[in-house]
Coordinates of C-alpha atoms in Angstrom, one line a residue:
Chain A
M1 CA 137.3 -294.0 24.3
S2 CA 137.2 -290.5 25.9
R3 CA 140.8 -291.1 26.9
E4 CA 141.8 -290.6 23.2
L5 CA 140.5 -287.0 23.6
R6 CA 142.8 -286.2 26.5
G7 CA 144.9 -283.1 25.7
R8 CA 143.6 -282.8 22.1
A9 CA 142.3 -279.2 22.6
A10 CA 143.9 -276.3 24.4
I11 CA 142.8 -273.0 25.8
V12 CA 144.9 -270.3 24.2
G13 CA 143.1 -267.1 25.2
V14 CA 141.1 -266.0 28.3
A15 CA 139.8 -262.6 29.5
Q16 CA 137.3 -261.2 32.0
C17 CA 136.1 -257.7 32.3
R18 CA 133.8 -255.3 34.2
L19 CA 133.8 -257.4 37.3
G20 CA 131.6 -255.9 40.0
E21 CA 129.7 -252.8 38.8
A22 CA 129.6 -251.7 35.1
P23 CA 127.2 -248.7 35.0
G24 CA 126.2 -247.7 31.5
M25 CA 127.1 -251.1 30.0
E26 CA 124.6 -253.5 28.4
A27 CA 125.0 -257.3 29.0
I28 CA 125.9 -257.9 25.3
E29 CA 128.5 -255.1 25.4
I30 CA 130.2 -256.6 28.4
L31 CA 130.2 -260.0 26.6
A32 CA 131.7 -258.4 23.4
E33 CA 134.4 -256.7 25.4
A34 CA 135.4 -259.9 27.1
A35 CA 135.4 -261.8 23.8
T36 CA 137.6 -259.1 22.1
L37 CA 140.1 -259.2 25.0
A38 CA 140.2 -263.0 25.0
L39 CA 140.9 -263.1 21.3
A40 CA 143.6 -260.5 21.7
D41 CA 145.1 -262.7 24.5
A42 CA 145.1 -265.6 22.0
G43 CA 146.6 -263.5 19.2
L44 CA 143.5 -264.0 17.1
S45 CA 140.8 -261.8 15.6
L46 CA 137.0 -262.1 15.6
R47 CA 137.2 -263.0 11.9
E48 CA 138.8 -266.3 12.8
V49 CA 136.1 -267.4 15.2
D50 CA 134.0 -270.2 13.5
G51 CA 132.7 -271.9 16.7
L52 CA 130.5 -270.2 19.2
F53 CA 129.5 -271.5 22.6
T54 CA 127.3 -269.2 24.7
C55 CA 124.1 -268.8 26.7
S56 CA 122.6 -266.2 28.9
S57 CA 119.5 -265.2 30.9
F58 CA 119.4 -262.0 28.9
H59 CA 118.7 -263.3 25.4
Y60 CA 116.1 -265.8 24.3
M61 CA 118.3 -267.0 21.4
P62 CA 121.7 -266.3 22.8
A63 CA 123.9 -267.8 20.1
L64 CA 122.0 -265.8 17.4
T65 CA 122.2 -262.6 19.3
V66 CA 125.9 -263.0 20.2
A67 CA 126.9 -264.0 16.6
E68 CA 125.0 -261.1 15.1
Y69 CA 126.5 -258.6 17.6
L70 CA 130.1 -259.9 17.0
G71 CA 129.6 -260.1 13.3
I72 CA 130.6 -263.8 13.0
R73 CA 128.9 -266.5 11.1
P74 CA 129.7 -269.7 13.1
R75 CA 130.1 -273.0 11.4
F76 CA 129.3 -274.6 14.7
S77 CA 127.0 -273.1 17.4
E78 CA 126.2 -274.5 20.8
G79 CA 123.9 -272.9 23.4
T80 CA 122.6 -275.6 25.6
V81 CA 121.3 -274.0 28.9
L82 CA 122.4 -276.1 31.9
G83 CA 122.5 -273.1 34.2
G84 CA 125.7 -271.6 35.5
S85 CA 127.7 -274.8 34.7
S86 CA 127.0 -274.3 31.0
F87 CA 130.4 -272.7 30.3
V88 CA 132.3 -275.6 31.9
H89 CA 130.1 -278.0 29.9
Y90 CA 130.9 -276.2 26.6
L91 CA 134.5 -277.3 26.9
L92 CA 133.3 -280.8 25.8
P93 CA 131.3 -279.8 22.7
A94 CA 134.1 -277.4 21.8
L95 CA 136.6 -280.2 22.1
L96 CA 134.4 -282.5 19.9
A97 CA 133.8 -279.8 17.3
L98 CA 137.5 -278.9 17.1
E99 CA 138.5 -282.6 17.0
T100 CA 136.1 -283.4 14.2
R101 CA 137.0 -280.2 12.3
Q102 CA 133.6 -278.7 12.6
C103 CA 135.4 -275.5 13.7
E104 CA 139.0 -274.2 14.0
V105 CA 138.6 -271.5 16.7
A106 CA 136.0 -272.0 19.5
L107 CA 134.9 -269.0 21.5
V108 CA 133.1 -269.6 24.8
C109 CA 131.7 -266.3 26.1
Y110 CA 129.3 -264.7 28.7
G111 CA 128.4 -261.2 29.8
S112 CA 125.9 -259.8 32.3
N113 CA 125.0 -256.5 33.8
Q114 CA 122.6 -258.0 36.4
R115 CA 123.8 -255.8 39.3
T116 CA 123.5 -252.4 37.7
A117 CA 120.4 -253.5 35.7
G118 CA 118.4 -254.5 38.7
G119 CA 120.5 -255.8 41.5
R120 CA 119.1 -259.3 41.6
L121 CA 119.4 -262.6 39.8
V122 CA 118.1 -262.4 36.2
T123 CA 116.3 -265.6 35.4
M124 CA 114.0 -266.9 32.7
S125 CA 113.3 -269.9 34.9
E126 CA 109.6 -271.0 34.8
P127 CA 108.0 -271.8 38.2
Q128 CA 108.2 -275.4 39.2
P129 CA 104.5 -276.4 39.5
F130 CA 105.0 -278.8 42.4
E131 CA 107.3 -276.5 44.3
A132 CA 106.2 -272.9 43.6
P133 CA 102.9 -272.9 45.6
Y134 CA 104.9 -273.4 48.8
G135 CA 106.9 -270.3 48.3
P136 CA 110.6 -271.4 48.0
R137 CA 113.0 -268.5 47.2
Y138 CA 114.6 -269.5 44.0
P139 CA 117.3 -270.8 44.0
I140 CA 118.5 -270.4 47.6
S141 CA 115.8 -272.4 49.4
S142 CA 116.8 -275.5 47.4
Y143 CA 120.4 -275.1 48.5
A144 CA 119.2 -274.5 52.1
L145 CA 117.3 -277.8 52.1
A146 CA 120.5 -279.5 51.0
A147 CA 122.5 -277.8 53.6
A148 CA 120.0 -278.7 56.4
R149 CA 120.0 -282.3 55.3
H150 CA 123.8 -282.4 55.2
M151 CA 123.9 -280.9 58.8
H152 CA 121.4 -283.5 59.9
E153 CA 123.2 -286.5 58.4
F154 CA 126.8 -285.6 59.0
G155 CA 126.9 -283.1 61.8
T156 CA 128.1 -280.3 59.5
T157 CA 127.9 -276.9 61.3
R158 CA 127.2 -273.3 60.4
E159 CA 130.7 -272.5 61.5
Q160 CA 132.0 -275.0 58.9
L161 CA 129.9 -273.3 56.2
A162 CA 131.2 -270.0 57.4
E163 CA 134.8 -271.3 57.0
V164 CA 134.0 -271.6 53.2
A165 CA 133.0 -267.9 53.0
V166 CA 136.0 -266.7 55.0
A167 CA 138.4 -268.8 52.9
A168 CA 136.9 -267.3 49.7
R169 CA 137.3 -263.8 51.2
Q170 CA 140.9 -264.4 52.1
W171 CA 141.7 -265.4 48.5
A172 CA 139.7 -262.4 47.2
M173 CA 141.8 -260.1 49.4
R174 CA 144.8 -261.2 47.3
N175 CA 142.9 -260.5 44.0
P176 CA 142.7 -256.9 42.9
E177 CA 139.8 -257.8 40.5
A178 CA 137.6 -259.2 43.3
F179 CA 134.4 -257.3 44.2
R180 CA 134.5 -257.9 48.0
R181 CA 137.9 -257.5 49.6
E182 CA 137.3 -256.3 53.1
P183 CA 138.3 -258.7 55.9
L184 CA 135.6 -261.2 57.0
T185 CA 135.3 -263.4 60.1
I186 CA 133.4 -266.5 60.9
A187 CA 131.5 -264.6 63.6
E188 CA 130.4 -262.0 61.0
V189 CA 129.1 -264.8 58.7
L190 CA 127.2 -266.3 61.6
A191 CA 125.7 -263.0 62.6
S192 CA 124.5 -262.0 59.1
P193 CA 120.7 -262.1 58.5
M194 CA 119.1 -265.5 57.6
V195 CA 117.7 -265.7 54.1
S196 CA 116.6 -269.4 54.1
D197 CA 117.8 -271.3 57.1
P198 CA 120.6 -272.4 57.6
L199 CA 121.9 -270.1 54.9
S200 CA 122.5 -266.4 55.7
V201 CA 123.3 -263.5 53.5
L202 CA 127.0 -264.2 53.7
D203 CA 126.5 -267.8 52.8
C204 CA 125.3 -266.6 49.4
C205 CA 127.2 -265.6 46.3
L206 CA 127.5 -262.0 45.1
V207 CA 125.2 -260.3 42.6
T208 CA 127.6 -258.5 40.3
D209 CA 128.1 -257.6 36.7
G210 CA 130.9 -259.1 34.6
G211 CA 131.9 -260.8 31.5
G212 CA 134.3 -263.6 30.5
A213 CA 135.6 -265.4 27.4
V214 CA 137.7 -268.4 26.7
V215 CA 139.3 -269.4 23.3
L216 CA 140.1 -273.0 22.4
V217 CA 142.0 -274.5 19.4
R218 CA 143.2 -278.0 18.5
A219 CA 146.3 -278.9 20.5
E220 CA 148.5 -279.2 17.4
R221 CA 148.3 -275.5 16.8
A222 CA 148.2 -274.4 20.4
A223 CA 151.9 -273.5 20.5
D224 CA 151.4 -270.9 17.7
H225 CA 149.7 -268.4 20.2
P226 CA 151.4 -265.9 22.4
K227 CA 150.5 -267.4 25.8
P228 CA 151.4 -270.9 27.1
P229 CA 148.6 -273.2 26.2
V230 CA 146.5 -274.9 28.9
Y231 CA 145.4 -278.3 27.8
L232 CA 142.0 -279.9 28.3
L233 CA 142.8 -283.2 29.9
G234 CA 139.3 -284.3 30.9
C235 CA 135.8 -283.1 30.9
A236 CA 132.3 -284.5 31.6
T237 CA 128.8 -283.3 32.4
A238 CA 126.1 -285.2 34.4
H239 CA 122.6 -284.1 35.5
W240 CA 120.1 -286.1 37.4
H241 CA 117.3 -283.6 38.2
R242 CA 115.9 -280.1 37.5
G243 CA 114.0 -279.2 40.7
I244 CA 115.2 -279.9 44.2
L245 CA 112.1 -282.0 44.8
Q246 CA 113.4 -284.7 42.5
M247 CA 117.0 -284.8 43.7
P248 CA 117.2 -288.3 45.0
D249 CA 119.6 -287.6 47.9
L250 CA 120.2 -284.0 48.8
T251 CA 123.7 -284.8 50.1
V252 CA 125.0 -286.4 46.9
T253 CA 125.3 -284.5 43.6
A254 CA 125.8 -285.6 40.0
A255 CA 129.4 -284.3 40.5
T256 CA 130.1 -287.8 41.7
E257 CA 129.5 -289.0 38.1
S258 CA 130.9 -286.0 36.2
G259 CA 134.0 -286.0 38.3
Q260 CA 134.7 -289.6 37.9
R261 CA 134.3 -289.4 34.1
A262 CA 136.5 -286.3 33.8
F263 CA 139.2 -287.8 36.0
A264 CA 139.1 -291.1 34.0
M265 CA 139.5 -289.2 30.8
A266 CA 142.5 -287.3 32.3
G267 CA 144.0 -290.3 33.8
L268 CA 144.4 -288.3 37.0
G269 CA 142.7 -288.2 40.4
P270 CA 141.8 -285.6 43.0
G271 CA 145.1 -286.1 44.8
E272 CA 147.0 -284.9 41.8
M273 CA 145.2 -281.5 41.5
D274 CA 147.3 -278.5 42.3
V275 CA 144.4 -275.9 42.1
V276 CA 140.7 -276.4 42.6
E277 CA 138.0 -274.1 41.3
L278 CA 134.5 -275.1 42.5
Y279 CA 131.2 -273.3 41.7
D280 CA 130.4 -271.7 45.1
A281 CA 126.9 -270.2 44.6
F282 CA 126.4 -271.0 48.3
T283 CA 128.8 -272.2 51.0
I284 CA 127.3 -275.7 51.0
N285 CA 128.3 -276.1 47.4
T286 CA 132.0 -276.1 48.2
I287 CA 131.6 -278.8 50.9
L288 CA 129.4 -281.0 48.7
F289 CA 131.8 -280.8 45.7
L290 CA 134.9 -281.5 47.8
E291 CA 133.2 -284.7 48.8
D292 CA 131.6 -285.6 45.5
L293 CA 134.8 -285.0 43.6
G294 CA 136.8 -287.2 45.9
F295 CA 138.9 -284.7 47.9
C296 CA 137.4 -286.1 51.1
P297 CA 134.9 -288.8 52.0
K298 CA 131.2 -288.2 51.9
G299 CA 130.1 -286.3 55.0
E300 CA 133.6 -285.1 55.9
G301 CA 133.5 -281.8 53.8
G302 CA 132.6 -279.7 56.8
R303 CA 135.5 -281.0 58.8
F304 CA 137.8 -280.8 55.8
V305 CA 137.4 -277.1 55.4
E306 CA 138.0 -276.3 59.1
G307 CA 141.0 -274.3 60.3
G308 CA 141.6 -272.4 57.0
A309 CA 142.3 -275.6 55.1
I310 CA 141.1 -274.2 51.8
A311 CA 142.2 -270.6 52.4
P312 CA 145.6 -269.2 51.3
G313 CA 148.3 -271.3 53.0
G314 CA 145.9 -274.2 53.6
R315 CA 146.3 -277.8 52.5
L316 CA 144.3 -277.4 49.3
P317 CA 144.0 -274.1 47.3
V318 CA 140.2 -273.8 46.5
N319 CA 138.5 -270.9 44.7
T320 CA 141.7 -268.9 44.4
N321 CA 140.0 -265.8 42.8
G322 CA 137.7 -265.4 45.8
G323 CA 134.9 -267.4 44.1
G324 CA 131.3 -266.5 43.5
L325 CA 131.1 -265.7 47.2
S326 CA 133.7 -262.8 47.1
C327 CA 135.1 -262.2 43.5
V328 CA 132.3 -262.2 40.9
H329 CA 128.9 -263.8 40.3
P330 CA 127.0 -262.2 37.4
G331 CA 124.1 -264.8 37.3
M332 CA 126.1 -267.5 35.7
Y333 CA 129.6 -268.0 37.1
G334 CA 131.0 -271.0 35.2
I335 CA 133.3 -269.2 32.8
F336 CA 135.2 -267.4 35.6
L337 CA 136.1 -270.8 37.1
V338 CA 137.9 -271.7 33.8
I339 CA 139.5 -268.3 33.5
E340 CA 141.0 -268.5 37.0
A341 CA 142.3 -272.0 36.5
V342 CA 144.0 -270.9 33.2
R343 CA 145.6 -267.9 34.9
Q344 CA 146.9 -270.1 37.7
L345 CA 148.3 -272.6 35.3
R346 CA 150.0 -269.8 33.3
G347 CA 151.5 -268.3 36.5
E348 CA 149.6 -265.0 36.0
A349 CA 147.8 -265.0 39.3
G350 CA 150.0 -262.5 41.2
A351 CA 149.7 -262.4 45.0
R352 CA 147.3 -265.4 44.9
Q353 CA 149.5 -267.5 42.6
V354 CA 149.7 -271.2 43.6
E355 CA 153.4 -271.8 43.0
G356 CA 154.2 -274.3 40.3
A357 CA 150.6 -275.3 39.5
V358 CA 150.6 -277.8 36.7
T359 CA 147.0 -279.2 37.1
A360 CA 143.7 -277.7 37.9
L361 CA 140.2 -279.0 38.6
V362 CA 137.3 -276.9 37.4
H363 CA 133.8 -277.7 38.6
G364 CA 130.6 -276.0 37.4
N365 CA 127.2 -276.3 39.0
G366 CA 123.8 -275.3 37.5
G367 CA 120.2 -275.0 38.5
V368 CA 119.7 -276.2 42.0
L369 CA 122.6 -278.7 42.4
S370 CA 121.2 -280.0 39.1
S371 CA 123.8 -280.0 36.4
Q372 CA 127.4 -280.8 37.2
S373 CA 130.3 -280.2 34.8
T374 CA 133.8 -281.1 35.6
A375 CA 137.0 -280.3 33.7
V376 CA 140.6 -281.2 34.4
L377 CA 143.1 -278.7 32.9
G378 CA 146.9 -278.9 32.8
T379 CA 150.1 -277.2 31.4
A380 CA 152.3 -278.9 28.8
A381 CA 154.1 -280.6 31.7
A382 CA 150.8 -282.5 32.5
L383 CA 150.5 -284.0 29.0
Chain B
M1 CA 89.6 -294.5 29.3
D2 CA 90.7 -291.1 30.5
E3 CA 92.2 -289.1 27.7
R4 CA 93.6 -286.4 29.8
G5 CA 97.2 -286.0 30.9
A6 CA 98.4 -287.0 34.4
E7 CA 98.6 -283.5 35.7
A8 CA 95.0 -282.7 34.9
I9 CA 93.8 -285.8 36.7
F10 CA 96.0 -284.9 39.6
R11 CA 94.7 -281.3 39.8
E12 CA 91.1 -282.4 39.6
A13 CA 91.5 -284.8 42.5
L14 CA 93.3 -282.2 44.5
A15 CA 90.5 -279.7 44.0
G16 CA 88.2 -282.4 45.3
G17 CA 90.2 -282.8 48.5
R18 CA 92.2 -286.0 47.5
F19 CA 96.0 -286.2 47.1
L20 CA 97.0 -288.7 44.5
I21 CA 100.3 -290.3 43.8
Q22 CA 101.1 -292.9 41.2
R23 CA 102.6 -296.4 41.3
C24 CA 104.3 -298.1 38.4
E25 CA 102.6 -301.4 37.6
S26 CA 105.9 -302.7 36.1
C27 CA 108.5 -301.9 38.7
G28 CA 106.5 -300.8 41.7
A29 CA 108.2 -297.4 41.9
A30 CA 106.2 -294.6 43.6
V31 CA 105.9 -291.7 41.1
F32 CA 105.5 -288.1 41.9
P33 CA 105.0 -285.4 40.4
P34 CA 102.4 -287.0 38.2
R35 CA 103.7 -288.3 34.9
L36 CA 102.7 -290.3 31.8
L37 CA 105.6 -292.7 32.4
C38 CA 107.6 -294.2 35.2
P39 CA 110.9 -292.4 35.4
A40 CA 112.4 -295.4 37.2
C41 CA 111.8 -297.9 34.4
G42 CA 110.1 -296.1 31.5
A43 CA 106.9 -298.1 31.6
A44 CA 103.7 -296.2 30.5
D45 CA 100.8 -295.0 32.6
P46 CA 101.6 -295.5 36.2
S47 CA 98.3 -295.9 38.1
F48 CA 96.9 -293.3 40.4
R49 CA 95.9 -294.0 44.0
E50 CA 95.1 -291.9 47.0
A51 CA 98.1 -291.3 49.3
S52 CA 97.9 -292.1 53.0
G53 CA 99.4 -288.7 53.8
R54 CA 101.7 -290.3 56.4
G55 CA 105.3 -289.3 56.0
R56 CA 108.5 -287.9 57.6
V57 CA 110.2 -284.6 57.1
Y58 CA 113.3 -285.2 54.9
S59 CA 114.5 -281.6 55.1
V60 CA 113.4 -278.2 56.2
T61 CA 114.2 -274.6 55.7
I62 CA 112.6 -271.4 57.0
V63 CA 112.1 -268.9 54.1
R64 CA 112.7 -265.4 55.5
S65 CA 110.7 -262.6 54.0
R66 CA 110.4 -259.1 55.5
R67 CA 107.4 -258.4 53.2
A68 CA 105.4 -261.6 53.4
G69 CA 106.6 -262.9 56.8
D70 CA 108.6 -266.1 57.5
H71 CA 107.3 -269.6 56.6
N72 CA 108.7 -273.1 56.7
L73 CA 109.3 -275.2 53.6
V74 CA 109.7 -278.9 53.8
L75 CA 110.4 -282.0 51.8
V76 CA 108.4 -284.9 53.1
D77 CA 109.0 -288.6 52.3
L78 CA 105.6 -290.2 52.1
E79 CA 105.1 -293.7 53.4
E80 CA 104.3 -294.8 49.8
G81 CA 107.8 -293.9 48.7
A82 CA 107.3 -290.6 47.0
R83 CA 108.7 -287.2 48.0
V84 CA 106.7 -284.0 48.1
M85 CA 107.4 -280.3 48.8
S86 CA 105.0 -278.7 51.3
R87 CA 104.7 -276.7 54.5
V88 CA 104.0 -278.0 58.1
V89 CA 101.2 -276.0 59.8
G90 CA 100.0 -275.9 63.3
I91 CA 103.4 -275.6 65.0
A92 CA 106.1 -272.9 65.0
D93 CA 108.5 -272.9 62.1
E94 CA 111.5 -273.5 64.4
E95 CA 109.8 -276.6 65.8
V96 CA 109.7 -278.4 62.4
R97 CA 112.5 -281.0 62.5
I98 CA 114.0 -283.5 60.1
G99 CA 112.7 -287.0 60.8
M100 CA 109.5 -285.6 62.4
A101 CA 106.4 -287.8 61.6
V102 CA 103.7 -285.7 59.8
Q103 CA 100.2 -286.2 58.4
G104 CA 99.2 -284.7 55.1
F105 CA 95.8 -283.1 54.4
V106 CA 94.4 -281.1 51.5
G107 CA 94.1 -277.5 52.6
E108 CA 94.4 -274.1 51.0
L109 CA 97.4 -271.9 50.1
D110 CA 96.8 -268.5 48.6
G111 CA 93.2 -269.5 47.8
R112 CA 94.2 -272.7 45.9
P113 CA 94.0 -276.3 47.1
A114 CA 97.3 -277.6 48.3
L115 CA 98.7 -280.6 50.2
L116 CA 99.8 -279.4 53.6
F117 CA 101.1 -281.3 56.7
R118 CA 100.6 -281.2 60.4
P119 CA 102.5 -283.1 63.1
A120 CA 101.3 -286.7 63.3
E121 CA 99.1 -287.1 66.3
D122 CA 100.7 -290.4 67.5
G123 CA 104.2 -289.0 66.6
R124 CA 105.1 -292.2 64.8

């Protein structure tokens, strides 16, 4: 049934702004700037937005705050908080709302000033009562437990984790908007201070400011906008746990399920993806998602990324903006995955452009490997 | 009939030095953290019993803190089938290994009763 929804909605506007440090800007102001820019990119105005898809760690009732600020009265609002993956997840409810004519213009948006406002992850997360007494650092210790188990079961090494960080940095060096652009070596990652073994400072994503927005319409009117449309070919979300204690197997994420469903809807597989954008909150994420989304067998992710395989010029272009590790990570990173995929598919990615990209895989992660949202995007040639 | 929720029953036992886990009477699944239903099959009221405390380290990390000092953090798979988060005490953090046999006991953490582990004496 979901196959009928393939290609029925398209992304016609994207924008990101204030990546890195945005002194003097409130989170809602960064969001508003991104929304305005994305609508301009789509050739639309705020007055035309009647579907709103947003969440945040800054606002208790995000959809209300954002709609009030933007001066819109949405006919359809969605603010389910799945963590950082939420903005990839929203592609599905946006598609459904557009398809059933609950809205005509869907705006997905996010803004955060967490770096200049405090320099650390802003979270409204409640302590997990059966974890918190033992003093995990949230969220990194959960990812560290997954990394340690992956190393134990499959022989994954810290050098292989470091390959992920180095590849992200090499992409970031080609991206003028990326926050960290100085060269990085595997030795430097290995030598950086441990935060929660086996993950060191350089295995962790950035803490930055930044905002992003994405505008979707029904495919039938997608060609009426200034930029080439990028079609939503498949999308799905899966979640199996909240806290790491209740993740059944720390080496297998619900991306196995979300990926399978998104690919089935798109009628495509991992071998047909030209560009891959994976939520890299920590280096282990990229390895887990390459496995769980079918780019390599389970346990082979570490070996898959060796030798610059996901860096510029490698066998698979992964996290072409520099990722959460080197480009931007303002608390929730999901929307930037979508924006980078759209830019690649439009051919707007400059020095980091993957030539002739027609399809892109976008994968969002939220919580502690908890929620997994996968989307397959494509140009008109992929329809 | 105890009218309290599962978490209150669990906490009271822990304060008395006993670590309880639940077992589903319908499907036999081990249930932890304490719940009013079995997440494996949906059946109501899994029954409480005292855990043996025997288990193996499923994964481990060392949480680094300049302020509070380093400490290990483990997930332990109990013999009964449930998984718990805890710390292993009595050995250096670096000595805690995945697969290591451990024995649980109710000790204290920050002045509150908590399930902790030490290496199993027979190593099995």
